[in-house]
Short mmCIF file of C-alpha atoms and ligand atoms in Angstrom, two decimals:
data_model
loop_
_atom_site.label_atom_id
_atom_site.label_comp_id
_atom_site.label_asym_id
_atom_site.label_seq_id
_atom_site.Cartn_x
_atom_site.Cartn_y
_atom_site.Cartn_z
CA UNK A 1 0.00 0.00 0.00
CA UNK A 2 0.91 3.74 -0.76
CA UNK A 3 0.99 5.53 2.42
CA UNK A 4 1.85 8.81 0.85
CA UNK A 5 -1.08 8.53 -1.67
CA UNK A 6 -3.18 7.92 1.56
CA UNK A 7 -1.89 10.95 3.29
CA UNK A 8 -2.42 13.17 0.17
CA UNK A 9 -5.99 11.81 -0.42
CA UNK A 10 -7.20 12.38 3.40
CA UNK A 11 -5.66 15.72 3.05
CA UNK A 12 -7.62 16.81 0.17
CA UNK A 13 -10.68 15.07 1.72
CA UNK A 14 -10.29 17.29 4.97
CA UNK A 15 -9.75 20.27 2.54
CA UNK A 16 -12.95 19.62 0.44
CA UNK A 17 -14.91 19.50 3.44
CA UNK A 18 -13.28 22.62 4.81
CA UNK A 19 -14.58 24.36 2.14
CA UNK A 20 -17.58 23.10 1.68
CA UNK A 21 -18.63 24.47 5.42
CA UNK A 22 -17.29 27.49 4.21
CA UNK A 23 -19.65 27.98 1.28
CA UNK A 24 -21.86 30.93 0.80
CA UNK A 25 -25.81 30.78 0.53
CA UNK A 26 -27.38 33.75 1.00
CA UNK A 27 -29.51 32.59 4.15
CA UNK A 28 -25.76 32.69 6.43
CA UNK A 29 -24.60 35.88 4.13
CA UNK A 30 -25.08 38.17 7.30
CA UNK A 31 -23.21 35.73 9.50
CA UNK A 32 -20.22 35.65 6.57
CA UNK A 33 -20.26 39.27 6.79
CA UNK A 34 -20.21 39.35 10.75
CA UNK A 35 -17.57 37.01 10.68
CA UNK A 36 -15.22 38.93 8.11
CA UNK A 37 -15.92 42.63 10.60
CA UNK A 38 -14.35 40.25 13.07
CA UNK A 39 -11.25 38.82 11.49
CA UNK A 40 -10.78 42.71 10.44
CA UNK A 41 -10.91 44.07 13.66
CA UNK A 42 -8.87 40.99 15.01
CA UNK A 43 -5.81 42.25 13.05
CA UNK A 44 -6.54 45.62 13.10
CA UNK A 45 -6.48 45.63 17.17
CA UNK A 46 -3.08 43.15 16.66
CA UNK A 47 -1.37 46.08 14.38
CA UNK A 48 -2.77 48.41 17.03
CA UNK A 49 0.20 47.02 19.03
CA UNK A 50 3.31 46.78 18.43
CA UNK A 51 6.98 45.93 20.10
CA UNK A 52 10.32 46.30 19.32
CA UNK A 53 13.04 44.27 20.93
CA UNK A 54 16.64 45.01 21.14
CA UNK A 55 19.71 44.35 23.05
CA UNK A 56 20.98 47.61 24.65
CA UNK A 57 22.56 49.22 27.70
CA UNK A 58 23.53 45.56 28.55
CA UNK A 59 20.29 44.02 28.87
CA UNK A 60 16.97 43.21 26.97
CA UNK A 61 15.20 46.49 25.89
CA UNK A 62 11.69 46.36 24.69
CA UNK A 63 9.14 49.18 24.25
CA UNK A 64 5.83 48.53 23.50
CA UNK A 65 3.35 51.03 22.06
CA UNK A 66 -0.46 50.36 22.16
CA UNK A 67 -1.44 52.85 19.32
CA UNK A 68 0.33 54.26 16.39
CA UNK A 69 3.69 51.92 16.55
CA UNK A 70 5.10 53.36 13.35
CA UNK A 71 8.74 51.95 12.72
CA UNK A 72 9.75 55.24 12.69
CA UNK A 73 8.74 56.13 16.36
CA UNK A 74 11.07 52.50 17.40
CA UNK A 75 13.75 54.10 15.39
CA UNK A 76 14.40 57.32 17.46
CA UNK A 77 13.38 55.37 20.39
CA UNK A 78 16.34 52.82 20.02
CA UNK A 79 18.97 55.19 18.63
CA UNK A 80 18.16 57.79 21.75
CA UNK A 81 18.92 54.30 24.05
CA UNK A 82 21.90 53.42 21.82
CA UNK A 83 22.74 57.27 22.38
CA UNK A 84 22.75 57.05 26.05
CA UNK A 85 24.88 54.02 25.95
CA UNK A 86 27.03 55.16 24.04
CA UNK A 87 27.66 58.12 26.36
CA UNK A 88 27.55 56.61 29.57
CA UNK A 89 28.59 52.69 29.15
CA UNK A 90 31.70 51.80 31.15
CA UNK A 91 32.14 49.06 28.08
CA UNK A 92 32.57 51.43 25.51
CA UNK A 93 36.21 53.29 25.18
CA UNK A 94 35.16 56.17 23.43
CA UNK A 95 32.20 57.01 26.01
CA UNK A 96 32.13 59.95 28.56
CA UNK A 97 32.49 57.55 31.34
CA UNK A 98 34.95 55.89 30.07
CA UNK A 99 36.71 59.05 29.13
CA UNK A 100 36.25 60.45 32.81
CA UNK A 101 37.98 56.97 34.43
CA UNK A 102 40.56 56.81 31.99
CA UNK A 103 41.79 60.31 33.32
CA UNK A 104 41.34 60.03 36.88
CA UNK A 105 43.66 61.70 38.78
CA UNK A 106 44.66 63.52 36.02
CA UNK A 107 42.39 65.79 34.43
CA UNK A 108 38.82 66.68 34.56
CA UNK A 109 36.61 65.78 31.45
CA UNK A 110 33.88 68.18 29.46
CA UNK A 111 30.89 65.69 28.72
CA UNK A 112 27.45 65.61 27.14
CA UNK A 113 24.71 67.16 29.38
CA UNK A 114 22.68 63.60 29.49
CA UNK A 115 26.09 62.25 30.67
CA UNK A 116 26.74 65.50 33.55
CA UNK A 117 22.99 65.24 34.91
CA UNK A 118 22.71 61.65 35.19
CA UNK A 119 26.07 62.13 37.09
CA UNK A 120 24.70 64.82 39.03
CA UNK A 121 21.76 62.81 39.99
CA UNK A 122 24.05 60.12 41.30
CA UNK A 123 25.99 62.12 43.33
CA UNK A 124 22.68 63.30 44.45
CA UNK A 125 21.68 59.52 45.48
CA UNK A 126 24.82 58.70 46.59
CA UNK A 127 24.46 62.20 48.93
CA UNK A 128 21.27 61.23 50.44
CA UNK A 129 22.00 57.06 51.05
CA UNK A 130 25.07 58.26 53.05
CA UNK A 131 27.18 56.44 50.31
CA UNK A 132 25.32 52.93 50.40
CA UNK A 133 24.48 54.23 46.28
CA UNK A 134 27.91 55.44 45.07
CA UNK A 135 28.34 56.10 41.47
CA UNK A 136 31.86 55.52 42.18
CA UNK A 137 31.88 51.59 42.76
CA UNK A 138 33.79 51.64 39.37
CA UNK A 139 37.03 49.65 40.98
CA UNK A 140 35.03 47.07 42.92
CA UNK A 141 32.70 46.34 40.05
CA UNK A 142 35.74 45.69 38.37
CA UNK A 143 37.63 43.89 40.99
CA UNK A 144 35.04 40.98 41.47
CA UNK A 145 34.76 41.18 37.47
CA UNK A 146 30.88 40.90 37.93
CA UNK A 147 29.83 42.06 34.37
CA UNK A 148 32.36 39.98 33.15
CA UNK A 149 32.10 36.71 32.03
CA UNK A 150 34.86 35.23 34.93
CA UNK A 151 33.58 36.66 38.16
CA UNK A 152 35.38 35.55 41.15
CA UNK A 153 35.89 36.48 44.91
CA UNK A 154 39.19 38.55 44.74
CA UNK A 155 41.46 38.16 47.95
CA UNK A 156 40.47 40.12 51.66
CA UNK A 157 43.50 42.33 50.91
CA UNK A 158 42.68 43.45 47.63
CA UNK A 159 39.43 44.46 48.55
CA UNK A 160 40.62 46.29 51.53
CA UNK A 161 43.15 48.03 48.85
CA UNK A 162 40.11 49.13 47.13
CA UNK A 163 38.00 50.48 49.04
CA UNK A 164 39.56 53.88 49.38
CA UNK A 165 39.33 54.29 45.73
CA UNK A 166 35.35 53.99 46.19
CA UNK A 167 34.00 57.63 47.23
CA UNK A 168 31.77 59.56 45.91
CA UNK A 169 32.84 62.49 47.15
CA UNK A 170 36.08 62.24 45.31
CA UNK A 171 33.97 62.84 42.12
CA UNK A 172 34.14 66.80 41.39
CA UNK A 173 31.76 68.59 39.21
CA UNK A 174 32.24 71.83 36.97
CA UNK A 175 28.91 73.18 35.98
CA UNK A 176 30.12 75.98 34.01
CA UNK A 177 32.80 73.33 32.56
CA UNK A 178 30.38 70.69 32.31
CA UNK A 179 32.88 68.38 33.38
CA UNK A 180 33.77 65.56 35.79
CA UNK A 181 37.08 65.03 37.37
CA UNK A 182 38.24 61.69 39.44
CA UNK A 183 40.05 63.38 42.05
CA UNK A 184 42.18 59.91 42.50
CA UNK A 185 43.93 57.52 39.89
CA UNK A 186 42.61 54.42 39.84
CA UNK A 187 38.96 55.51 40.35
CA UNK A 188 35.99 54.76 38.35
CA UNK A 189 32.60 55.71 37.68
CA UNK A 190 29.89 53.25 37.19
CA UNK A 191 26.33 54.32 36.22
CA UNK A 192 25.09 50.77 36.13
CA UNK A 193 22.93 50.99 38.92
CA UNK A 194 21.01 54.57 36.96
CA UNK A 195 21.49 54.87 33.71
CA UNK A 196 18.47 52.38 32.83
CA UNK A 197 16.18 54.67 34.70
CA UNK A 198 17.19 57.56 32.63
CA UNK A 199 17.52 55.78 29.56
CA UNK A 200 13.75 55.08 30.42
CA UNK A 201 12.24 58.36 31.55
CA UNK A 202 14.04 59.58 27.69
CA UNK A 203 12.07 56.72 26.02
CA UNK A 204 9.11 58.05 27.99
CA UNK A 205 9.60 61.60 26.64
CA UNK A 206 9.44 60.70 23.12
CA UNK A 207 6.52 58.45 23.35
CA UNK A 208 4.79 61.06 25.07
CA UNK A 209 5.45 64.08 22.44
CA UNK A 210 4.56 61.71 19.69
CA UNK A 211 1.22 61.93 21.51
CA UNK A 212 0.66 57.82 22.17
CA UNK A 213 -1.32 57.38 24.75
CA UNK A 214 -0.45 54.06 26.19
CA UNK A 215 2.85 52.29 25.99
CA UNK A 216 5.00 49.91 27.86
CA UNK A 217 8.81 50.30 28.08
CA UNK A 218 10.90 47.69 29.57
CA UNK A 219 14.51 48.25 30.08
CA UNK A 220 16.17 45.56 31.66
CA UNK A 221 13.38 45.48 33.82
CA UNK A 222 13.19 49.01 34.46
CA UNK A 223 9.39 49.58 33.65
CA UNK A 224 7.36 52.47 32.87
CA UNK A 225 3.89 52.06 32.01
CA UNK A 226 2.47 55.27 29.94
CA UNK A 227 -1.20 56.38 29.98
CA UNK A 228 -3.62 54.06 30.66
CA UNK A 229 -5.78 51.12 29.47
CA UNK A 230 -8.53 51.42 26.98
CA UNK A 231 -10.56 50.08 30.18
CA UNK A 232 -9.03 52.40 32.33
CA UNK A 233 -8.77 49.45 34.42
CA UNK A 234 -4.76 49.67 35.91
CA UNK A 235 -1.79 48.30 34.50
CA UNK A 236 -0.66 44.63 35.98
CA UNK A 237 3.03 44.65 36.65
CA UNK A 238 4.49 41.13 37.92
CA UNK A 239 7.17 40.88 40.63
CA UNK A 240 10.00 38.73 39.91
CA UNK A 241 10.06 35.15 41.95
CA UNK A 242 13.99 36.49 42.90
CA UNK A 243 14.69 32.71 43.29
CA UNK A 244 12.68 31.11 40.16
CA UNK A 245 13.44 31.25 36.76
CA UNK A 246 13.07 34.69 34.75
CA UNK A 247 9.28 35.38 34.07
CA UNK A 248 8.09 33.44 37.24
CA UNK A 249 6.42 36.31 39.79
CA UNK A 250 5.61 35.75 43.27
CA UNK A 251 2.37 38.68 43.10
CA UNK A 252 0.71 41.21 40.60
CA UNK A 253 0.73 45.32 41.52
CA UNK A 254 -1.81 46.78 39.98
CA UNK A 255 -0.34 50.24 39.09
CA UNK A 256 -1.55 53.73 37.41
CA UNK A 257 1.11 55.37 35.06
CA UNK A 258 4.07 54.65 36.94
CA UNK A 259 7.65 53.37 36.84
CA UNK A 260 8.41 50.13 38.37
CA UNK A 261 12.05 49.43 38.84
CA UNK A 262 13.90 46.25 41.04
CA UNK A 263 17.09 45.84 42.17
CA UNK A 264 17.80 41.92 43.04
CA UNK A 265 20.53 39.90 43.80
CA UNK A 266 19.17 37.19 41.08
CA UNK A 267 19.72 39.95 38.21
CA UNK A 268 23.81 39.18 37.77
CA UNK A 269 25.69 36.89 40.26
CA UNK A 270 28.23 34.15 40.13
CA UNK A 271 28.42 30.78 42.34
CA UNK A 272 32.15 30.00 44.22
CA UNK A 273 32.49 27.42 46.80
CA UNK A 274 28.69 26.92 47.32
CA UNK A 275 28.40 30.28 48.05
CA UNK A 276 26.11 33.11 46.11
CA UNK A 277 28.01 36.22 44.85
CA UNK A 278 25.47 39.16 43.50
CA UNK A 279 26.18 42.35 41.30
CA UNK A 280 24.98 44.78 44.94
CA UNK A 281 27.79 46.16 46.75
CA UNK A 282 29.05 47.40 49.85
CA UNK A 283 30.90 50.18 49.17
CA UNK A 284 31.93 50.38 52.29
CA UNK A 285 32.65 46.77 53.11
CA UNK A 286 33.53 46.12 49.34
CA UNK A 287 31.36 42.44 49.40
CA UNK A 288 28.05 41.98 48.02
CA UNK A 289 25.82 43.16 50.47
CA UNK A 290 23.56 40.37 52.37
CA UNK A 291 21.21 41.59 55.10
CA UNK A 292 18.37 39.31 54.36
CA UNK A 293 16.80 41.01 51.18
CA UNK A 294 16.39 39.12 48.29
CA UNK A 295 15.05 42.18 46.22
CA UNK A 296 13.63 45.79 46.38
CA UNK A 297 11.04 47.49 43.83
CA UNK A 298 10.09 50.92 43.87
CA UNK A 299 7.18 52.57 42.15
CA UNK A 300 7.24 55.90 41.34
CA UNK A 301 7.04 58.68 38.89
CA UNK A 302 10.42 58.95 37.40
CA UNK A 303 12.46 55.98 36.48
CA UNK A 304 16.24 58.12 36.92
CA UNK A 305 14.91 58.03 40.29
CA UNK A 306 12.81 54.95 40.85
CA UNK A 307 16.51 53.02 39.66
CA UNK A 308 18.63 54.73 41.96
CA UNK A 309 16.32 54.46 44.71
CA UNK A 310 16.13 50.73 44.03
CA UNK A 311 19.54 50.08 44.74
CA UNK A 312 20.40 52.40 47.46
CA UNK A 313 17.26 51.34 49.64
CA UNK A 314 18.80 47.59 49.03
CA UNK A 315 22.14 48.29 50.00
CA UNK A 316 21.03 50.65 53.02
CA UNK A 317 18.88 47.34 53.87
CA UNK A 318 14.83 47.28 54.94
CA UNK A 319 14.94 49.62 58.19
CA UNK A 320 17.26 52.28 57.03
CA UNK A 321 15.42 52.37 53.23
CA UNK A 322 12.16 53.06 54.65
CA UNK A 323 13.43 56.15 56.51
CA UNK A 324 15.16 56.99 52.98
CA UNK A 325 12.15 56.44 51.21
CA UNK A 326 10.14 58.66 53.75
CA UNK A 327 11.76 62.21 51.90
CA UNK A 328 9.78 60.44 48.97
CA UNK A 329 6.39 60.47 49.52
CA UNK A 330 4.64 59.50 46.27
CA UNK A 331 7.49 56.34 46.28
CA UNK A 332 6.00 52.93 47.76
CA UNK A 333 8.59 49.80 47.67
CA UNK A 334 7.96 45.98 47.92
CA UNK A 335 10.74 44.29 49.71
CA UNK A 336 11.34 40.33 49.40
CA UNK A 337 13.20 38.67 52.11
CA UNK A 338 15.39 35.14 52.43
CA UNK A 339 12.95 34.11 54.67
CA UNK A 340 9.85 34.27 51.91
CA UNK A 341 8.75 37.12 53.71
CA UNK A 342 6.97 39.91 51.78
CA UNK A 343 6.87 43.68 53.04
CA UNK A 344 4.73 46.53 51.02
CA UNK A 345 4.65 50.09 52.03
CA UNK A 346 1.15 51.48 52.42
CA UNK A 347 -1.26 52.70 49.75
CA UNK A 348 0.12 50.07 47.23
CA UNK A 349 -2.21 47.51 45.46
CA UNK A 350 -0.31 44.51 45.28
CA UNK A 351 -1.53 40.84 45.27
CA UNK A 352 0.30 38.05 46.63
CA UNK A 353 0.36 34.87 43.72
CA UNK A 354 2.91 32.60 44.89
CA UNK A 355 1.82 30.76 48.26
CA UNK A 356 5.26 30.29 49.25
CA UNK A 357 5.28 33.34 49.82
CA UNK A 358 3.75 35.35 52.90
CA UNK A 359 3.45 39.36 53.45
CA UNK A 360 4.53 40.33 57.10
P1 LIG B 401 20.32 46.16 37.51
O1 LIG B 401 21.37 46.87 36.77
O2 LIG B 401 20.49 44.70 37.55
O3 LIG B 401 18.94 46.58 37.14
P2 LIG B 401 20.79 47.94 39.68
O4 LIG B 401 20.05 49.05 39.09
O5 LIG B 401 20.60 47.74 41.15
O6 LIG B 401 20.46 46.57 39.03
O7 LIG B 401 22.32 48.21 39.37
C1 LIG B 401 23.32 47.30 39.71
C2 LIG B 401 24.61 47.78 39.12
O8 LIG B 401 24.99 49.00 39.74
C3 LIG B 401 25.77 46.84 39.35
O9 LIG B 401 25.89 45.91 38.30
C4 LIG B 401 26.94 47.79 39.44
O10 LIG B 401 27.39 48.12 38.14
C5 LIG B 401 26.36 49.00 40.08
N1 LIG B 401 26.42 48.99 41.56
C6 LIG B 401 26.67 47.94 42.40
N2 LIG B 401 26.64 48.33 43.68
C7 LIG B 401 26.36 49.66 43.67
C8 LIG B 401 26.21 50.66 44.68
N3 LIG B 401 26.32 50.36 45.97
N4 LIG B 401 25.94 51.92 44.29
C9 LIG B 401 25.82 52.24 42.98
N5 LIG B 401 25.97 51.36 41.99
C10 LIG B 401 26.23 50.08 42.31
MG1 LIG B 402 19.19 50.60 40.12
#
């Protein structure tokens, strides 16, 4: 027997009888035609929304736009985030940060304005945290090699040779210059922990003044939701399981137009010895820092901000962020412990999923 000529003939059998339940009499006409507005709007609702992935500022970026996602608006959204990269990634030898490091101790720098206020703003953080943010954690970063691809736990002594290198108040700033100056060879600045956040709030702007309404931008997990829903019911932001695999969320916040931004210690990290080694640091004890938090998110207005906060209120640790966050009243914060614990600041609409979990 010929299997093949089987297949074929079943095949056309199935097709026959597709279209035969598919042929018009005018009795189901206004059911063909009802059926054709639908397929219509089904696509026209699909090209109603539209995303653009790319790999940027050392992470996933994706923006998506729930009206009018010409390729045009993607294109001077991505080259304004390849922009900012390009100014202020430590990875790139021509940037102003790179520029700024590579004369420490030497000269100061003139730099782009992006590049001086996102600086600024750091300094600002790093002001405020009592140094738990500082912009200048360029050496350790690079001493543990943790956005590297061969991490490892450098020696107690080198550490302690370090740390003096680490201070943000050894970072000077010209504003009629507009430049930076590294008071100290061997200094660095790293804007990992902020840049996102700005990067974000700039992909905001020019969503905004090409008057979309509603949009999505996701930066490395540095969110902003724009507008608000056709339903005007709110926005559904998940919150990263920090110990399950990317995608998996422990609870739902149900959010207005906001930015939602998490510092964890699952986001970059390397395993020695049996031991867990995360991207947050001490900058005054020059180790990852571990006081029980497995992550922090803030929600807020502005992502600069909302990113910065982030990692400060982790490295300050839960007691000592929630007095930082009090000088920011419209910020609210979930904080996930080692223990499963869950802790939300008032006023937040958030919705515990996972049932290993439990809010204290
Ligand atoms: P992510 O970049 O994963 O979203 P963060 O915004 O918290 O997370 O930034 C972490 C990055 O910030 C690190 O990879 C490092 O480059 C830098 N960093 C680490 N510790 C500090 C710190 N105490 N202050 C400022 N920046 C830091
Ligand atoms: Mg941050």
């Amino acid at each position: 027997m010929d299997y093949r000529k089987e297949l074929t003939t079943s095949r056309i059998n199935r097709r026959e009888l597709f279209i035969r339940s598919f042929s018009f009499t005018r009795r189901n006409n206004f059911f063909v035609i009802l059926f054709f507005i639908f397929i219509f709007s089904f696509f026209s609702c699909a090209r109603d929304e539209s995303s653009r992935i790319e790999l940027a500022l050392g992470t996933v970026c994706s923006v998506t736009l729930y009206e009018n996602g010409k390729d045009i608006v993607f294109d001077k959204i991505f080259s304004r985030i390849n922009e900012i990269e390009n100014l202020m990634s430590v990875n790139i030898n021509s940037s102003d940060i790179s520029r700024i490091n590579g004369n420490a101790g030497l000269t100061p720098v003139q730099v782009h304005e992006d590049t001086y206020k996102v600086i600024k703003r750091a300094l600002y953080f790093a002001e405020i945290s009592n140094g738990a943010f500082d912009p200048a954690v360029g050496p350790l970063v690079a001493l543990w090699g943790i956005s590297g691809d061969n991490p490892s736990v450098p020696s107690h002594e080198k550490i302690i040779e370090t740390l003096p290198l680490v201070n943000w108040r050894n970072v000077i700033m010209d504003n009629q210059e507009q430049s930076v100056f590294l008071t100290r060879t061997g200094m660095a600045l790293d804007l990992g922990a902020i840049a996102k956040g700005f990067a974000a709030d700039e992909t905001a702007k020019i969503i905004k003044n090409e008057g979309i309404a509603r949009a999505k931008i996701d930066l490395g997990g540095n969110i902003i939701m724009l507008g608000e829903k056709k339903d005007k019911s709110p926005w559904r932001v998940g919150i990263q399981n920090p110990g399950g695999s990317r995608g998996s969320i422990i609870g739902i916040l149900r959010i207005p137009e906001k930015t939602v931004v998490t510092s964890g210690v699952y986001e970059r990290y390397f395993e020695e010895n049996g031991a867990h080694y995360h991207h947050l640091f001490s900058p005054s004890l020059g180790y990852p820092v571990q006081n029980g938090l497995l992550s922090v998110t803030i929600i807020t207005g502005v992502s600069t901000d909302a990113d910065a906060l982030s990692t400060a209120v982790f490295v300050l640790g839960y007691e000592k962020g929630i007095s930082l966050l009090e000088s920011f009243p419209e910020a609210q914060a979930v904080f996930v412990f080692e223990d499963n614990s869950v802790s939300v600041t008032g006023g937040i609409d958030f919705m515990l999923t996972d049932k290993l979990f439990y809010i204290k």
